Amino acid sequence: MGVTDVLSRKKGVIVGDDVLKLFNYAQEKNFAIPAINVTSSSTAVAALEAARDKKAPIILQLSQGGAAFFAGKGVANDKQQASIAGGIAGAQYIRSIAPAYDIPIVLHTDHCAKKLLPWLDGLMDADEAYFKDHGEPLFSSHMIDLSEEDKEWNISTTAQYLKRAAPMKQWLEMEIGITGGEEDGVNNENVDNNALYTQPEDIYDIYHTLSQISPYFSIAAGFGNVHGVYKPGNVKLHPELLGKHQQYVKDKIGAKEDKPVFLVFHGGSGSSKEEYKEAISHGVVKVNLDTDLQYAYMSGIRDYMLKKKDYLMSPIGNPDGEDKPNKKYFDPRVWVREGEKTMVVRVQEGLDDFNTTNQL
């Protein structure tokens, strides 16, 4: 028995009930799925390769900045046009290539703050157009992050977006409690530490409101999370709070299951295996990884450039002879692949840490 036994679509981008079944199965079997920020075809295939070789499902997600990069830095983005176009292009690329890797993939978008809502609106326009033609949305899911706003506005606005997503059976992730640090142009490095910890009453209020609209939602609850990598001891994570959130909601709604809420772990880079394990035991089904993977991808390219420096200083001429060509060293397919290799290794480490390996 594995993930593919409970899914109707065994490989490629999954949607609707299959996403729900995947997350239910993850809670049942005590694992979480890594969510990998991708910014190019290269980073996307590195994540897919890692998951395929580990026999695991994977989540590929595009941030607003990552989507714009997919479109090209030369495209204007004053009205989110690059982020919308790049998001659609990235989704279409992933949908096209994903079946070749023989694993189930959730296609997701990352943090969308209030100022970025026009980006989400544009992508949901594309979802609805795709749904009209194919009976499913372009993206499996989106994230709306209004955690910096008033709680009531956060919940009510999230509810409006879930109402739009519900007819497509599209998943929506929301955040309550701020994730500290800096990522993709969103800087929360100076927020009050108390804002990093979500209260159980907030989780219930969200669950109560959203569950009346659709079952396809998850909550990124703050338990001290911080984006980026920091020295040990500088970040005070309290994953035990997630267990209290689940118990509070269970008692309030009289649920039979111990983990009625699908939870998400943001700021996963640099956390300990023990912190991952405890968070997953409390119903976390998705863990975001970005910073560690950026560094891993860079390190492969950096090491190649340093090692082959004398072959990269000119098109012709190297230590083997002044007339020797260097094309096979500076061909982008060679050194970009080195970044993919080191990223694959780090993604696979995450799959092991989150108990996702061999879950197919």
Short mmCIF file of C-alpha atoms in Angstrom, two decimals:
data_model
loop_
_atom_site.label_atom_id
_atom_site.label_comp_id
_atom_site.label_asym_id
_atom_site.label_seq_id
_atom_site.Cartn_x
_atom_site.Cartn_y
_atom_site.Cartn_z
CA MET A 1 0.00 0.00 0.00
CA GLY A 2 1.34 3.39 -0.99
CA VAL A 3 0.35 6.86 -2.17
CA THR A 4 -0.45 5.76 -5.72
CA ASP A 5 -2.93 3.19 -4.40
CA VAL A 6 -5.19 5.96 -3.08
CA LEU A 7 -4.86 8.34 -6.05
CA SER A 8 -6.90 8.23 -9.24
CA ARG A 9 -4.02 9.92 -11.15
CA LYS A 10 -0.79 8.10 -10.47
CA LYS A 11 1.68 10.46 -12.13
CA GLY A 12 1.91 14.05 -13.23
CA VAL A 13 0.07 17.01 -11.70
CA ILE A 14 -2.73 15.93 -9.38
CA VAL A 15 -5.76 18.04 -8.46
CA GLY A 16 -8.94 18.12 -6.37
CA ASP A 17 -9.79 14.95 -4.49
CA ASP A 18 -6.36 13.47 -5.22
CA VAL A 19 -4.68 16.32 -3.33
CA LEU A 20 -7.03 15.72 -0.41
CA LYS A 21 -6.33 11.99 -0.52
CA LEU A 22 -2.57 12.63 -0.63
CA PHE A 23 -2.66 14.85 2.45
CA ASN A 24 -4.95 12.43 4.32
CA TYR A 25 -2.57 9.60 3.53
CA ALA A 26 0.41 11.70 4.65
CA GLN A 27 -1.20 12.32 8.03
CA GLU A 28 -2.10 8.66 8.36
CA LYS A 29 1.43 7.47 7.52
CA ASN A 30 3.18 10.29 9.38
CA PHE A 31 5.06 12.00 6.57
CA ALA A 32 5.08 15.42 4.91
CA ILE A 33 5.70 16.44 1.32
CA PRO A 34 8.53 18.90 0.60
CA ALA A 35 7.41 22.02 -1.26
CA ILE A 36 10.23 23.11 -3.54
CA ASN A 37 10.41 26.65 -4.87
CA VAL A 38 11.29 26.49 -8.56
CA THR A 39 12.39 29.41 -10.70
CA SER A 40 13.32 27.69 -13.97
CA SER A 41 13.04 24.47 -15.92
CA SER A 42 16.40 23.49 -14.43
CA THR A 43 15.33 23.78 -10.79
CA ALA A 44 12.02 22.08 -11.59
CA VAL A 45 13.62 19.00 -13.16
CA ALA A 46 16.15 18.76 -10.33
CA ALA A 47 13.29 18.50 -7.82
CA LEU A 48 11.43 16.00 -10.02
CA GLU A 49 14.54 13.87 -10.47
CA ALA A 50 15.15 13.79 -6.73
CA ALA A 51 11.59 12.70 -5.95
CA ARG A 52 11.50 10.10 -8.73
CA ASP A 53 14.69 8.45 -7.51
CA LYS A 54 13.39 8.43 -3.92
CA LYS A 55 9.96 7.08 -4.99
CA ALA A 56 8.17 10.01 -3.40
CA PRO A 57 5.50 12.60 -4.19
CA ILE A 58 6.62 16.22 -4.42
CA ILE A 59 5.18 19.74 -4.39
CA LEU A 60 6.57 22.25 -6.88
CA GLN A 61 5.73 25.86 -6.13
CA LEU A 62 6.26 29.21 -7.81
CA SER A 63 6.61 32.39 -5.77
CA GLN A 64 5.64 35.76 -7.23
CA GLY A 65 9.32 36.56 -7.82
CA GLY A 66 10.08 33.08 -9.09
CA ALA A 67 7.20 33.31 -11.54
CA ALA A 68 8.50 36.65 -12.82
CA PHE A 69 11.94 35.11 -13.27
CA PHE A 70 10.37 32.28 -15.26
CA ALA A 71 8.99 34.93 -17.64
CA GLY A 72 12.35 36.69 -17.87
CA LYS A 73 13.79 39.63 -15.98
CA GLY A 74 13.39 41.77 -19.08
CA VAL A 75 9.58 41.69 -18.84
CA ALA A 76 7.91 44.58 -17.02
CA ASN A 77 6.10 43.63 -13.81
CA ASP A 78 4.52 46.90 -12.65
CA LYS A 79 1.08 45.30 -12.91
CA GLN A 80 2.22 41.74 -12.09
CA GLN A 81 2.19 40.91 -15.81
CA ALA A 82 5.55 39.11 -15.68
CA SER A 83 4.54 37.15 -12.58
CA ILE A 84 1.24 36.15 -14.17
CA ALA A 85 2.75 35.21 -17.53
CA GLY A 86 5.67 33.43 -15.89
CA GLY A 87 3.41 31.59 -13.48
CA ILE A 88 1.26 30.32 -16.33
CA ALA A 89 4.32 29.38 -18.40
CA GLY A 90 5.92 27.59 -15.47
CA ALA A 91 2.71 25.68 -14.75
CA GLN A 92 2.32 24.64 -18.38
CA TYR A 93 5.94 23.51 -18.53
CA ILE A 94 5.62 21.47 -15.33
CA ARG A 95 2.35 19.93 -16.51
CA SER A 96 4.03 18.94 -19.77
CA ILE A 97 7.17 17.37 -18.31
CA ALA A 98 5.87 15.95 -15.00
CA PRO A 99 4.38 12.68 -16.35
CA ALA A 100 7.83 11.70 -17.65
CA TYR A 101 8.98 11.35 -14.03
CA ASP A 102 6.27 8.82 -13.07
CA ILE A 103 5.40 10.45 -9.73
CA PRO A 104 2.43 12.49 -8.44
CA ILE A 105 3.09 16.23 -8.20
CA VAL A 106 1.17 19.05 -6.53
CA LEU A 107 1.53 22.29 -8.52
CA HIS A 108 1.35 25.22 -6.11
CA THR A 109 2.06 28.93 -5.71
CA ASP A 110 3.84 30.35 -2.68
CA HIS A 111 3.20 33.40 -0.45
CA CYS A 112 0.78 35.94 -1.87
CA ALA A 113 0.59 39.00 0.39
CA LYS A 114 -2.09 41.68 0.10
CA LYS A 115 -0.04 43.79 -2.30
CA LEU A 116 0.40 40.77 -4.59
CA LEU A 117 -3.28 39.80 -4.85
CA PRO A 118 -3.47 40.99 -8.49
CA TRP A 119 -0.95 38.21 -9.25
CA LEU A 120 -3.19 35.60 -7.65
CA ASP A 121 -6.23 37.06 -9.42
CA GLY A 122 -4.47 36.68 -12.77
CA LEU A 123 -3.47 33.09 -12.08
CA MET A 124 -6.99 32.18 -10.98
CA ASP A 125 -8.30 33.68 -14.22
CA ALA A 126 -6.00 31.20 -15.96
CA ASP A 127 -7.21 28.41 -13.66
CA GLU A 128 -10.82 29.08 -14.58
CA ALA A 129 -10.02 29.18 -18.29
CA TYR A 130 -8.12 25.89 -18.00
CA PHE A 131 -10.98 24.40 -15.97
CA LYS A 132 -13.45 25.31 -18.69
CA ASP A 133 -11.42 23.38 -21.26
CA HIS A 134 -10.07 20.51 -19.15
CA GLY A 135 -12.34 20.08 -16.13
CA GLU A 136 -9.59 20.96 -13.67
CA PRO A 137 -7.62 24.11 -12.72
CA LEU A 138 -4.17 24.85 -14.13
CA PHE A 139 -2.67 24.86 -10.62
CA SER A 140 -3.46 22.23 -7.99
CA SER A 141 -3.37 24.87 -5.28
CA HIS A 142 -2.45 28.40 -4.28
CA MET A 143 -1.30 30.12 -1.12
CA ILE A 144 -2.79 33.36 0.11
CA ASP A 145 -0.74 34.99 2.87
CA LEU A 146 -2.54 37.83 4.62
CA SER A 147 -0.86 37.14 7.95
CA GLU A 148 0.38 40.73 8.23
CA GLU A 149 -3.21 42.00 8.09
CA ASP A 150 -5.98 42.15 10.69
CA LYS A 151 -7.10 38.64 11.58
CA GLU A 152 -10.75 39.16 10.67
CA TRP A 153 -9.84 40.63 7.27
CA ASN A 154 -7.36 37.83 6.71
CA ILE A 155 -10.00 35.17 7.33
CA SER A 156 -12.83 36.87 5.43
CA THR A 157 -10.67 37.61 2.38
CA THR A 158 -9.25 34.09 2.38
CA ALA A 159 -12.82 32.81 2.49
CA GLN A 160 -13.68 34.81 -0.62
CA TYR A 161 -10.78 33.27 -2.51
CA LEU A 162 -11.72 29.79 -1.30
CA LYS A 163 -15.25 30.36 -2.62
CA ARG A 164 -13.72 31.12 -6.01
CA ALA A 165 -11.49 28.02 -5.85
CA ALA A 166 -14.15 25.63 -4.52
CA PRO A 167 -16.03 24.95 -7.79
CA MET A 168 -12.73 23.78 -9.29
CA LYS A 169 -11.91 21.68 -6.21
CA GLN A 170 -8.74 23.74 -5.97
CA TRP A 171 -6.73 23.69 -2.76
CA LEU A 172 -5.99 26.92 -0.87
CA GLU A 173 -3.30 27.37 1.75
CA MET A 174 -3.46 30.34 4.10
CA GLU A 175 -1.23 31.73 6.83
CA ILE A 176 -2.00 32.99 10.30
CA GLY A 177 0.93 34.16 12.42
CA ILE A 178 3.86 35.75 10.67
CA THR A 179 6.87 33.82 9.38
CA GLY A 180 9.93 35.86 10.31
CA GLY A 181 13.05 36.56 8.28
CA GLU A 182 13.23 37.60 4.63
CA GLU A 183 12.25 35.75 1.47
CA ASP A 184 11.56 36.86 -2.08
CA GLY A 185 11.33 40.54 -1.22
CA VAL A 186 9.02 40.07 1.80
CA ASN A 187 10.91 41.20 4.90
CA ASN A 188 9.69 40.29 8.39
CA GLU A 189 13.05 40.40 10.13
CA ASN A 190 11.97 43.00 12.69
CA VAL A 191 8.52 41.77 13.72
CA ASP A 192 7.58 41.25 17.36
CA ASN A 193 8.47 37.66 18.34
CA ASN A 194 4.96 37.18 19.75
CA ALA A 195 3.60 37.55 16.21
CA LEU A 196 5.51 34.38 15.24
CA TYR A 197 3.24 32.19 17.39
CA THR A 198 -0.35 31.46 16.36
CA GLN A 199 -3.04 30.96 19.01
CA PRO A 200 -5.32 27.88 18.97
CA GLU A 201 -8.41 30.09 18.93
CA ASP A 202 -7.20 31.55 15.63
CA ILE A 203 -6.86 28.09 14.11
CA TYR A 204 -10.41 27.22 15.13
CA ASP A 205 -11.80 30.48 13.76
CA ILE A 206 -10.16 29.74 10.40
CA TYR A 207 -11.27 26.11 10.38
CA HIS A 208 -14.84 27.03 11.32
CA THR A 209 -15.11 29.60 8.53
CA LEU A 210 -13.33 27.76 5.73
CA SER A 211 -14.71 24.26 6.37
CA GLN A 212 -18.21 25.55 5.61
CA ILE A 213 -17.01 26.49 2.11
CA SER A 214 -14.72 23.63 1.09
CA PRO A 215 -12.58 20.84 2.59
CA TYR A 216 -9.67 21.81 0.32
CA PHE A 217 -7.61 24.07 2.56
CA SER A 218 -4.59 24.03 4.85
CA ILE A 219 -3.19 26.40 7.44
CA ALA A 220 0.38 27.62 7.84
CA ALA A 221 0.40 28.32 11.57
CA GLY A 222 3.27 30.23 13.13
CA PHE A 223 5.27 28.38 15.78
CA GLY A 224 8.39 30.54 15.67
CA ASN A 225 9.17 29.94 12.00
CA VAL A 226 11.73 32.11 10.23
CA HIS A 227 12.67 32.16 6.55
CA GLY A 228 16.33 31.60 5.77
CA VAL A 229 19.12 29.76 7.58
CA TYR A 230 20.27 30.97 10.99
CA LYS A 231 22.77 29.84 13.59
CA PRO A 232 21.46 27.14 15.94
CA GLY A 233 19.67 28.68 18.91
CA ASN A 234 18.74 31.89 17.10
CA VAL A 235 15.31 30.55 16.10
CA LYS A 236 12.97 29.25 18.82
CA LEU A 237 10.65 26.76 17.21
CA HIS A 238 7.83 25.27 19.28
CA PRO A 239 6.25 22.53 17.15
CA GLU A 240 4.47 21.21 20.24
CA LEU A 241 2.08 24.14 19.82
CA LEU A 242 0.73 22.48 16.68
CA GLY A 243 -0.46 19.53 18.76
CA LYS A 244 -2.34 21.93 21.02
CA HIS A 245 -3.96 23.53 17.97
CA GLN A 246 -5.17 20.15 16.75
CA GLN A 247 -6.53 19.20 20.17
CA TYR A 248 -8.35 22.52 20.52
CA VAL A 249 -10.06 22.17 17.14
CA LYS A 250 -10.85 18.51 17.78
CA ASP A 251 -12.55 19.37 21.06
CA LYS A 252 -14.46 22.31 19.59
CA ILE A 253 -15.91 20.38 16.65
CA GLY A 254 -16.14 16.97 18.33
CA ALA A 255 -13.96 15.35 15.69
CA LYS A 256 -13.16 11.64 15.79
CA GLU A 257 -9.76 12.13 14.15
CA ASP A 258 -6.88 13.43 16.23
CA LYS A 259 -5.60 15.73 13.47
CA PRO A 260 -8.59 17.48 11.88
CA VAL A 261 -6.47 20.32 10.44
CA PHE A 262 -3.98 20.09 7.56
CA LEU A 263 -0.98 22.12 8.72
CA VAL A 264 1.99 23.57 6.83
CA PHE A 265 5.56 24.20 8.03
CA HIS A 266 7.08 27.39 6.60
CA GLY A 267 10.69 28.43 7.03
CA GLY A 268 11.87 24.82 6.97
CA SER A 269 15.47 25.45 5.90
CA GLY A 270 17.94 24.98 8.72
CA SER A 271 15.51 23.26 11.09
CA SER A 272 16.53 20.09 12.93
CA LYS A 273 15.30 16.62 12.06
CA GLU A 274 13.71 16.42 15.50
CA GLU A 275 11.73 19.60 14.83
CA TYR A 276 10.55 18.24 11.49
CA LYS A 277 9.56 14.94 13.06
CA GLU A 278 7.57 16.52 15.87
CA ALA A 279 5.79 18.96 13.56
CA ILE A 280 4.82 16.13 11.20
CA SER A 281 3.49 14.09 14.13
CA HIS A 282 1.04 16.93 14.77
CA GLY A 283 -0.44 16.91 11.29
CA VAL A 284 1.97 18.92 9.15
CA VAL A 285 1.61 17.62 5.57
CA LYS A 286 3.76 20.14 3.70
CA VAL A 287 7.19 21.59 4.52
CA ASN A 288 8.61 24.48 2.51
CA LEU A 289 12.26 24.31 1.44
CA ASP A 290 13.90 27.15 -0.43
CA THR A 291 17.01 28.76 1.10
CA ASP A 292 18.89 25.48 1.55
CA LEU A 293 18.13 24.55 -2.04
CA GLN A 294 19.27 27.88 -3.44
CA TYR A 295 22.59 27.35 -1.70
CA ALA A 296 22.83 23.74 -2.86
CA TYR A 297 22.18 24.68 -6.50
CA MET A 298 24.73 27.48 -6.37
CA SER A 299 27.38 25.30 -4.72
CA GLY A 300 27.48 22.82 -7.59
CA ILE A 301 28.03 25.57 -10.12
CA ARG A 302 30.52 27.38 -7.88
CA ASP A 303 32.63 24.27 -7.36
CA TYR A 304 32.64 23.51 -11.08
CA MET A 305 33.73 27.05 -11.94
CA LEU A 306 36.54 26.96 -9.40
CA LYS A 307 37.72 23.52 -10.47
CA LYS A 308 37.62 24.35 -14.20
CA LYS A 309 38.70 27.97 -13.93
CA ASP A 310 41.67 27.58 -16.30
CA TYR A 311 39.36 26.11 -18.97
CA LEU A 312 36.85 28.96 -18.73
CA MET A 313 38.97 32.07 -19.25
CA SER A 314 38.75 32.06 -23.05
CA PRO A 315 37.03 30.10 -25.83
CA ILE A 316 40.35 28.61 -26.91
CA GLY A 317 43.45 27.80 -24.89
CA ASN A 318 43.79 25.90 -21.63
CA PRO A 319 46.41 23.95 -19.63
CA ASP A 320 46.23 21.18 -22.23
CA GLY A 321 47.38 23.48 -25.03
CA GLU A 322 47.04 27.04 -26.31
CA ASP A 323 45.01 25.85 -29.32
CA LYS A 324 42.67 23.57 -27.37
CA PRO A 325 38.95 24.53 -27.54
CA ASN A 326 36.98 25.00 -24.30
CA LYS A 327 33.43 24.65 -25.58
CA LYS A 328 32.80 21.41 -23.70
CA TYR A 329 33.64 23.24 -20.45
CA PHE A 330 31.65 26.46 -20.90
CA ASP A 331 28.57 24.93 -22.54
CA PRO A 332 25.75 25.93 -20.10
CA ARG A 333 24.39 22.39 -20.23
CA VAL A 334 27.55 21.24 -18.47
CA TRP A 335 27.76 23.68 -15.58
CA VAL A 336 24.00 24.12 -15.08
CA ARG A 337 23.80 20.35 -14.68
CA GLU A 338 26.32 20.55 -11.83
CA GLY A 339 23.88 22.82 -9.97
CA GLU A 340 21.07 20.37 -10.60
CA LYS A 341 23.12 17.51 -9.19
CA THR A 342 23.81 19.23 -5.89
CA MET A 343 20.20 20.41 -5.64
CA VAL A 344 19.01 16.82 -6.20
CA VAL A 345 21.09 15.65 -3.25
CA ARG A 346 19.62 18.32 -0.93
CA VAL A 347 16.03 17.65 -2.02
CA GLN A 348 16.58 13.97 -1.36
CA GLU A 349 17.85 14.80 2.12
CA GLY A 350 14.57 16.62 2.74
CA LEU A 351 12.58 13.65 1.45
CA ASP A 352 14.40 11.44 3.95
CA ASP A 353 13.96 13.93 6.79
CA PHE A 354 10.21 14.24 6.19
CA ASN A 355 9.71 10.47 5.83
CA THR A 356 8.52 10.95 2.23
CA THR A 357 11.00 8.51 0.72
CA ASN A 358 9.47 5.25 -0.56
CA GLN A 359 5.90 6.39 0.11
CA LEU A 360 4.74 5.68 -3.45
#
